[in-house]
Coordinates of N, CA and C in Angstrom, one line a residue:
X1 N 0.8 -1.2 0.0 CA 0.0 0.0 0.0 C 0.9 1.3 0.0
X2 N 1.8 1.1 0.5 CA 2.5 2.2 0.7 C 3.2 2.8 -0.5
X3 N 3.8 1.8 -1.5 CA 4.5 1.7 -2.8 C 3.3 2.4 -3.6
X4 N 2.1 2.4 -3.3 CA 0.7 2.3 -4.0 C 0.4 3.8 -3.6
X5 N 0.8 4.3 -2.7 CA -0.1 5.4 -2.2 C 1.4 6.8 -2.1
X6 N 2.4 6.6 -2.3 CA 3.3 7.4 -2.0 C 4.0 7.1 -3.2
X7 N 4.3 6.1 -4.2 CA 5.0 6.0 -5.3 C 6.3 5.6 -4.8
X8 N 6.6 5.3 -3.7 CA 8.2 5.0 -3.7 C 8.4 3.7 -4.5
X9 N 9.7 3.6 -4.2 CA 10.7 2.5 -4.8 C 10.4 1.5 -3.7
X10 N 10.7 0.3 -3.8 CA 10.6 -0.5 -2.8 C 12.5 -0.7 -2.1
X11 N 13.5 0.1 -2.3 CA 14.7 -0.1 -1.9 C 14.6 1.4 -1.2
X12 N 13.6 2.2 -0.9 CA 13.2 3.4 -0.1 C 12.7 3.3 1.3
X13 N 12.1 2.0 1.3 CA 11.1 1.9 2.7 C 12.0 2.0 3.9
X14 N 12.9 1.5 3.8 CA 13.4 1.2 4.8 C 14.1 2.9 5.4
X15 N 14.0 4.4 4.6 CA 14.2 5.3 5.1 C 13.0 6.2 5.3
X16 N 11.9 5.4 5.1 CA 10.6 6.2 5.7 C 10.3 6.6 7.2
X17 N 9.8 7.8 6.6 CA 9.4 8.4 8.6 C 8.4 9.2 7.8
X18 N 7.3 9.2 8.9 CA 6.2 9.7 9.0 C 6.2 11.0 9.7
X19 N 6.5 12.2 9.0 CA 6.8 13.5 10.0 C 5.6 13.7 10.5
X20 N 4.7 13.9 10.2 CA 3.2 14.4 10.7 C 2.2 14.1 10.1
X21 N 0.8 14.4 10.3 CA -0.3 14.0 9.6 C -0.1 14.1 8.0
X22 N 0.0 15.1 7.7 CA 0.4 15.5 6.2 C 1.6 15.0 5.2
X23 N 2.6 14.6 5.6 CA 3.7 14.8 4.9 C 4.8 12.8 5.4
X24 N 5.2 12.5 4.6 CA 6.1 11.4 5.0 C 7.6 12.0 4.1
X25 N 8.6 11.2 4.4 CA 9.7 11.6 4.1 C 10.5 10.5 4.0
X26 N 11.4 10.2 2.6 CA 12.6 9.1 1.8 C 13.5 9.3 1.8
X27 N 14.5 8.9 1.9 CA 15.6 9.0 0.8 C 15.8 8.8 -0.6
X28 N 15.5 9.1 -1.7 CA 15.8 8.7 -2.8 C 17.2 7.4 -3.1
X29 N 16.6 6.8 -3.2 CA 17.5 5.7 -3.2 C 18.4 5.8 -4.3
X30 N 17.9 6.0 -5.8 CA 19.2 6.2 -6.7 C 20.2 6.9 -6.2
X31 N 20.0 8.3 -4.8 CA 21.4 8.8 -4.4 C 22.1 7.8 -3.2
X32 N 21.4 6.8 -2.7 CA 22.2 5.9 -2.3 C 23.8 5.4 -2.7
X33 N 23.6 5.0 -4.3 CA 24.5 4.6 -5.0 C 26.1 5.4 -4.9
X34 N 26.1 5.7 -3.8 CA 27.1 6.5 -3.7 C 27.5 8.3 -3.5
X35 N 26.2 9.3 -4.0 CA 26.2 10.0 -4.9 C 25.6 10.9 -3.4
X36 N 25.5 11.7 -3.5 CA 24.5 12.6 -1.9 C 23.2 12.0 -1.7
X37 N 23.0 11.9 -0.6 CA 22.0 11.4 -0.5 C 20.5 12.8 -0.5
X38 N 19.7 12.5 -1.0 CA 18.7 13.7 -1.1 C 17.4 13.1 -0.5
X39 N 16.5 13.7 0.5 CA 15.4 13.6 1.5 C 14.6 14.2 0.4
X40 N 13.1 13.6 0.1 CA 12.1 13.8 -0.2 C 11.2 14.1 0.8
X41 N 10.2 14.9 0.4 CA 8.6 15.3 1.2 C 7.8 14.9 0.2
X42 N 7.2 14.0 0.8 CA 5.8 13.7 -0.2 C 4.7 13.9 1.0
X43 N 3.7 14.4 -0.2 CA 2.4 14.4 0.9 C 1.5 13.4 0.9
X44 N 0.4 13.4 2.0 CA 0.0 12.4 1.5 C -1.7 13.6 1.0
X45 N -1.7 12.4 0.2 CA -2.9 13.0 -0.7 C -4.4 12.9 -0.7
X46 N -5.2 13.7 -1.0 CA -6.8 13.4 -1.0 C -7.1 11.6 -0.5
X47 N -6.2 10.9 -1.7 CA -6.4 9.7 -1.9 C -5.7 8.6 -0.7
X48 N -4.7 8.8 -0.6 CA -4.1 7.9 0.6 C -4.3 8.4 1.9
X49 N -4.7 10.0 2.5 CA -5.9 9.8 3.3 C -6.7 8.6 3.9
X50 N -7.7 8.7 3.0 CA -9.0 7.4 3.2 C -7.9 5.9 4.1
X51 N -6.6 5.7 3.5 CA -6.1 4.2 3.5 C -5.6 4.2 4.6
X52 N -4.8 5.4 5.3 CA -3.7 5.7 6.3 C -3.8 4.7 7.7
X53 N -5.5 4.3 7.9 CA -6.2 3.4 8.7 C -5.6 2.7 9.0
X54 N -5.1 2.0 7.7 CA -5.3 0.5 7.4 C -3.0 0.1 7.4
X55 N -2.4 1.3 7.7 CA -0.9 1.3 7.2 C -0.8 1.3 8.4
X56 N 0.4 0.2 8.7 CA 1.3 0.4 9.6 C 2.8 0.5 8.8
X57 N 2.9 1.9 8.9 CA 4.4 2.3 8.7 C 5.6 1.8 8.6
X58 N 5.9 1.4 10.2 CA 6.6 0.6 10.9 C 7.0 -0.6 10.6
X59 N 5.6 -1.5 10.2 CA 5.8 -2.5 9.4 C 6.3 -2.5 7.7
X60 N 6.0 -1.3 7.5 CA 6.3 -1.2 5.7 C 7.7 -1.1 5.7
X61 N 8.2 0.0 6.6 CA 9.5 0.2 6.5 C 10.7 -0.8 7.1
X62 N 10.4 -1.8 7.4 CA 10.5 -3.3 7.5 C 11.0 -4.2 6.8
X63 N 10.2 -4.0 5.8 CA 9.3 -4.8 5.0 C 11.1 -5.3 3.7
X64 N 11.0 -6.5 3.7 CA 12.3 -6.9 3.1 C 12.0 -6.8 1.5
X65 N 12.2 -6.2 0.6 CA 11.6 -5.6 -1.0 C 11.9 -6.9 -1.8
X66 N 12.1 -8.1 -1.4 CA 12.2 -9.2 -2.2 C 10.6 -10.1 -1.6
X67 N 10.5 -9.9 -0.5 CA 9.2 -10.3 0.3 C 8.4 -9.5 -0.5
X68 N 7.9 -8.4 -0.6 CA 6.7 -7.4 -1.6 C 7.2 -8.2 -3.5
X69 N 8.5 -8.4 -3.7 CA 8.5 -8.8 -5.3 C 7.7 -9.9 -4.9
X70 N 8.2 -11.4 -4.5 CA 7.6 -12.5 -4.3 C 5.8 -12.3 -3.9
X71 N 5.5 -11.9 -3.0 CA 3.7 -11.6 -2.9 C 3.4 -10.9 -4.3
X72 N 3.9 -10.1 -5.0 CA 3.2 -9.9 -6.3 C 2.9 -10.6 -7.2
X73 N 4.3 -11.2 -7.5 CA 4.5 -12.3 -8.0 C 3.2 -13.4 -7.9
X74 N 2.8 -14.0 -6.5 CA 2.0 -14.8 -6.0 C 0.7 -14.5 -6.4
X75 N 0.5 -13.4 -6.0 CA -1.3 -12.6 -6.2 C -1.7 -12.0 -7.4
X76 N -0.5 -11.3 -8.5 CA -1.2 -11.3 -10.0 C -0.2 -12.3 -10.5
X77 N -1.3 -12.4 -12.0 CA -0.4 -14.0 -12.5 C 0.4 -13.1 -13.8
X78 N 1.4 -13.7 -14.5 CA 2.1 -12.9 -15.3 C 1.0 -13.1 -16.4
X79 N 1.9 -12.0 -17.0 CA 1.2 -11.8 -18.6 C 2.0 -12.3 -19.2
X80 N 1.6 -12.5 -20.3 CA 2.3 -12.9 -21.8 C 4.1 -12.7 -21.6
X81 N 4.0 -11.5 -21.5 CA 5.1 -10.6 -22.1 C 6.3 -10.8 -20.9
X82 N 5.9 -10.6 -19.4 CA 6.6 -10.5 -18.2 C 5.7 -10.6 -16.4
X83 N 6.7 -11.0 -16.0 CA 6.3 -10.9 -14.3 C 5.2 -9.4 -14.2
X84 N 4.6 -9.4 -13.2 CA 4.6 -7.9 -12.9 C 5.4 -7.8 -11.8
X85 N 5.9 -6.4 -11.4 CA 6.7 -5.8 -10.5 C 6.3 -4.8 -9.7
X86 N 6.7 -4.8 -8.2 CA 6.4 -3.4 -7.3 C 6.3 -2.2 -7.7
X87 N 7.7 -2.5 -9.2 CA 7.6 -0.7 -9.7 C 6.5 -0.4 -10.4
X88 N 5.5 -1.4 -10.7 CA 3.9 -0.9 -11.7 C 3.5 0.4 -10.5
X89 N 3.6 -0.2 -9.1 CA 3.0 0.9 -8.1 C 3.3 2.3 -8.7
X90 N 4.3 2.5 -8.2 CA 4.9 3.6 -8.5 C 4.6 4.2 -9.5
X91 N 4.9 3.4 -11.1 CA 3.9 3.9 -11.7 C 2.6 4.8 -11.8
X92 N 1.9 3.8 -11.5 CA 0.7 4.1 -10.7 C 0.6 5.1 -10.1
X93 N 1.2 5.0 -8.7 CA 0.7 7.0 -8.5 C 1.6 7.6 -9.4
X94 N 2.3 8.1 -10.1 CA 2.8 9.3 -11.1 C 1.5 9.3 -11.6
X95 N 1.3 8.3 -12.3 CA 0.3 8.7 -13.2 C -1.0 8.9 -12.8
X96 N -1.8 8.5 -11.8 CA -2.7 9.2 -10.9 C -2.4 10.6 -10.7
X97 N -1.4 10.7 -9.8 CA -1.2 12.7 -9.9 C -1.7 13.0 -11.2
X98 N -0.8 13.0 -11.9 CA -0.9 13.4 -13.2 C -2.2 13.3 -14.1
X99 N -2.9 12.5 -14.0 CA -4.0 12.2 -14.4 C -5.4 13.2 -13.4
X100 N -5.0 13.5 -12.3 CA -6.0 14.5 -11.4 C -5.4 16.3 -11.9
X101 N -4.8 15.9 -12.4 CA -4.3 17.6 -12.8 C -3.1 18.1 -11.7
X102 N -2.3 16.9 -11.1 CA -1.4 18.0 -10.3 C 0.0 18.4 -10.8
X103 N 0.0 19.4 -10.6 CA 1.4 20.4 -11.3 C 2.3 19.1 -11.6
X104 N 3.0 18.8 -13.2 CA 3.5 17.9 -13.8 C 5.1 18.0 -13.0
X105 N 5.7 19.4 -12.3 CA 6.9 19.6 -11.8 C 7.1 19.5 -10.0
X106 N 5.6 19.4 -9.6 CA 5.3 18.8 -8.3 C 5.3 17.2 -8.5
X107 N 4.8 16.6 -9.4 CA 4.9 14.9 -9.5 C 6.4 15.0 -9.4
X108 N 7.0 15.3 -10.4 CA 8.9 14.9 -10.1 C 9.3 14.9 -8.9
X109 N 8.8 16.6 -8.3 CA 9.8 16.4 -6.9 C 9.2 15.6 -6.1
X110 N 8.3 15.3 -6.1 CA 7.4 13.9 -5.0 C 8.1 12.4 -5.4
X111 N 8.1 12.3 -6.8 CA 9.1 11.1 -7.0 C 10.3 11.2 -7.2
X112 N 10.9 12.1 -6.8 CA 12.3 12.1 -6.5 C 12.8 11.9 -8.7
X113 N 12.7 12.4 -9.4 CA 13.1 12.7 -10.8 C 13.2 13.6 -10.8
X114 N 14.5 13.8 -11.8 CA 14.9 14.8 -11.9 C 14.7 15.7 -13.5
X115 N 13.9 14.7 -14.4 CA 13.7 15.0 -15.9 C 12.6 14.1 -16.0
X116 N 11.9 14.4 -16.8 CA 10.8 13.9 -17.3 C 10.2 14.2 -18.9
X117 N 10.2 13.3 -19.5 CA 9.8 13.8 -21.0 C 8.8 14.7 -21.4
X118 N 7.7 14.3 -20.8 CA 6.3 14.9 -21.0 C 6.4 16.6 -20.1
X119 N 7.2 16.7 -19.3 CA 7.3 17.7 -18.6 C 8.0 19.3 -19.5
X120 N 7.6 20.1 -19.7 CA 8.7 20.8 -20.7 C 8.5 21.9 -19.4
X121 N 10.0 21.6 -19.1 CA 10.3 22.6 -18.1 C 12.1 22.3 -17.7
X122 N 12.5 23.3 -18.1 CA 13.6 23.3 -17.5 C 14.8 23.4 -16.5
X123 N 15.8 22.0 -16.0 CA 16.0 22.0 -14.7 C 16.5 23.3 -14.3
X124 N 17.1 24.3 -15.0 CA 17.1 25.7 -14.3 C 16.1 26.3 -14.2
X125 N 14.4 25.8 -14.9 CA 13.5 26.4 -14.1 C 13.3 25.8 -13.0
X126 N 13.5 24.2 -12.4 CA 12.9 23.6 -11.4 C 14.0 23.9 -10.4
X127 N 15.7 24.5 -10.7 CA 16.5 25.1 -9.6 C 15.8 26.4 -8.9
X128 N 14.9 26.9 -9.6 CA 14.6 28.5 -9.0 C 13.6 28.3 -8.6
X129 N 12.5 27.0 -8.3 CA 11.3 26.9 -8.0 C 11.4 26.6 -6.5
X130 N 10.5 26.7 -5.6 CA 10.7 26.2 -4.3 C 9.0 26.8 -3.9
X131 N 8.3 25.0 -4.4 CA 7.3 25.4 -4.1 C 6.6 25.3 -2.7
X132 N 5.9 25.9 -1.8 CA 5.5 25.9 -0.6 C 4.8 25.0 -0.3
X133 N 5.2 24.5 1.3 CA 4.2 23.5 1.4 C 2.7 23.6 1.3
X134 N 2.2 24.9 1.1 CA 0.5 24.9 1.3 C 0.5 24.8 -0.6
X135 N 1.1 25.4 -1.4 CA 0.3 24.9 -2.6 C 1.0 23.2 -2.9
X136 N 2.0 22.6 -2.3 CA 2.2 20.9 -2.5 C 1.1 20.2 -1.6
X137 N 0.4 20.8 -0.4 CA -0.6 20.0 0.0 C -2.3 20.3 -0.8
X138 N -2.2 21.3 -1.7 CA -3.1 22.1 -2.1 C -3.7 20.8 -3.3
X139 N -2.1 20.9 -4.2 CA -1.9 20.0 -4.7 C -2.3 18.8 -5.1
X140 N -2.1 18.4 -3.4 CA -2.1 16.8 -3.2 C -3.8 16.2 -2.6
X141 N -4.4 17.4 -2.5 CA -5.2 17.1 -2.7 C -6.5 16.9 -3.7
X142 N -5.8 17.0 -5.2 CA -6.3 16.8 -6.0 C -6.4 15.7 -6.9
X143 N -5.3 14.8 -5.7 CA -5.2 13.3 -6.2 C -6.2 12.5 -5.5
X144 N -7.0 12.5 -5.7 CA -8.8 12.0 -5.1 C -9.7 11.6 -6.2
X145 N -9.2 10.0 -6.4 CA -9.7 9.2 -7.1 C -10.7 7.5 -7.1
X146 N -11.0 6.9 -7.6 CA -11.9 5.5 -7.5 C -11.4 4.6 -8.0
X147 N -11.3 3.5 -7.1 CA -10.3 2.5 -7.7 C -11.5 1.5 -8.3

């Protein structure tokens, strides 16, 4: 759920913390690889609201990312072409944001990307941006959708 409702990576969980009602916080794992490490804010949205019930954190951030491949694995059956994978999640919410109308250069910084195709916006415009947390929760609340 968490992969599902925040878009992380599953080699992320294990740096989640829940700052407050509103907001959780990652490390981007591709800066793992050696490189600075960079802290994400993601909010939580219209939509993972409703679920937050049902999460225990503590247990996600736990959670061993070959245990979530293997339960996928188990619960949908492959297709033709390939396995499915945890990263479909992730998927998933980008394109949910995106699909509710939220600012295409607020999806990046919430998924920790730093380029995006569809985005025409330039990383020296996203160096001079520093959008506030009331229009990112403003935002985030426009990801309020039906499964």
């Amino acid at each position: 759920m968490v992969l599902y409702l925040f878009g992380l990576r599953t080699s992320e969980l294990k740096t989640l913390e829940v700052l407050d009602d509103n907001w959780i916080e990652v490390t981007t794992s591709k800066e793992l690889l050696g490189k600075n490490e960079v802290r994400r804010k993601i909010p939580v949205t219209a939509f993972a609201r409703r679920y937050l019930k049902y999460i225990d954190f503590e247990t996600a951030k736990h959670t061993i990312p070959k245990t979530i491949t293997s339960a996928i694995a188990r619960i949908f059956p492959k297709d033709k072409v390939k396995p499915h994978h945890p990263h479909e999640l992730r998927y998933t919410f980008i394109t949910r944001c995106k699909e509710c109308g939220v600012n295409p250069e607020l999806v990046m910084l919430w998924d920790g990307h730093e380029e995006d195709k569809d985005v025409k916006s330039s990383k020296v415009d996203r160096g001079y941006t520093d959008y506030s947390e009331e229009y990112q929760l403003q935002q985030a609340q426009l990801v309020d959708y039906k499964i």
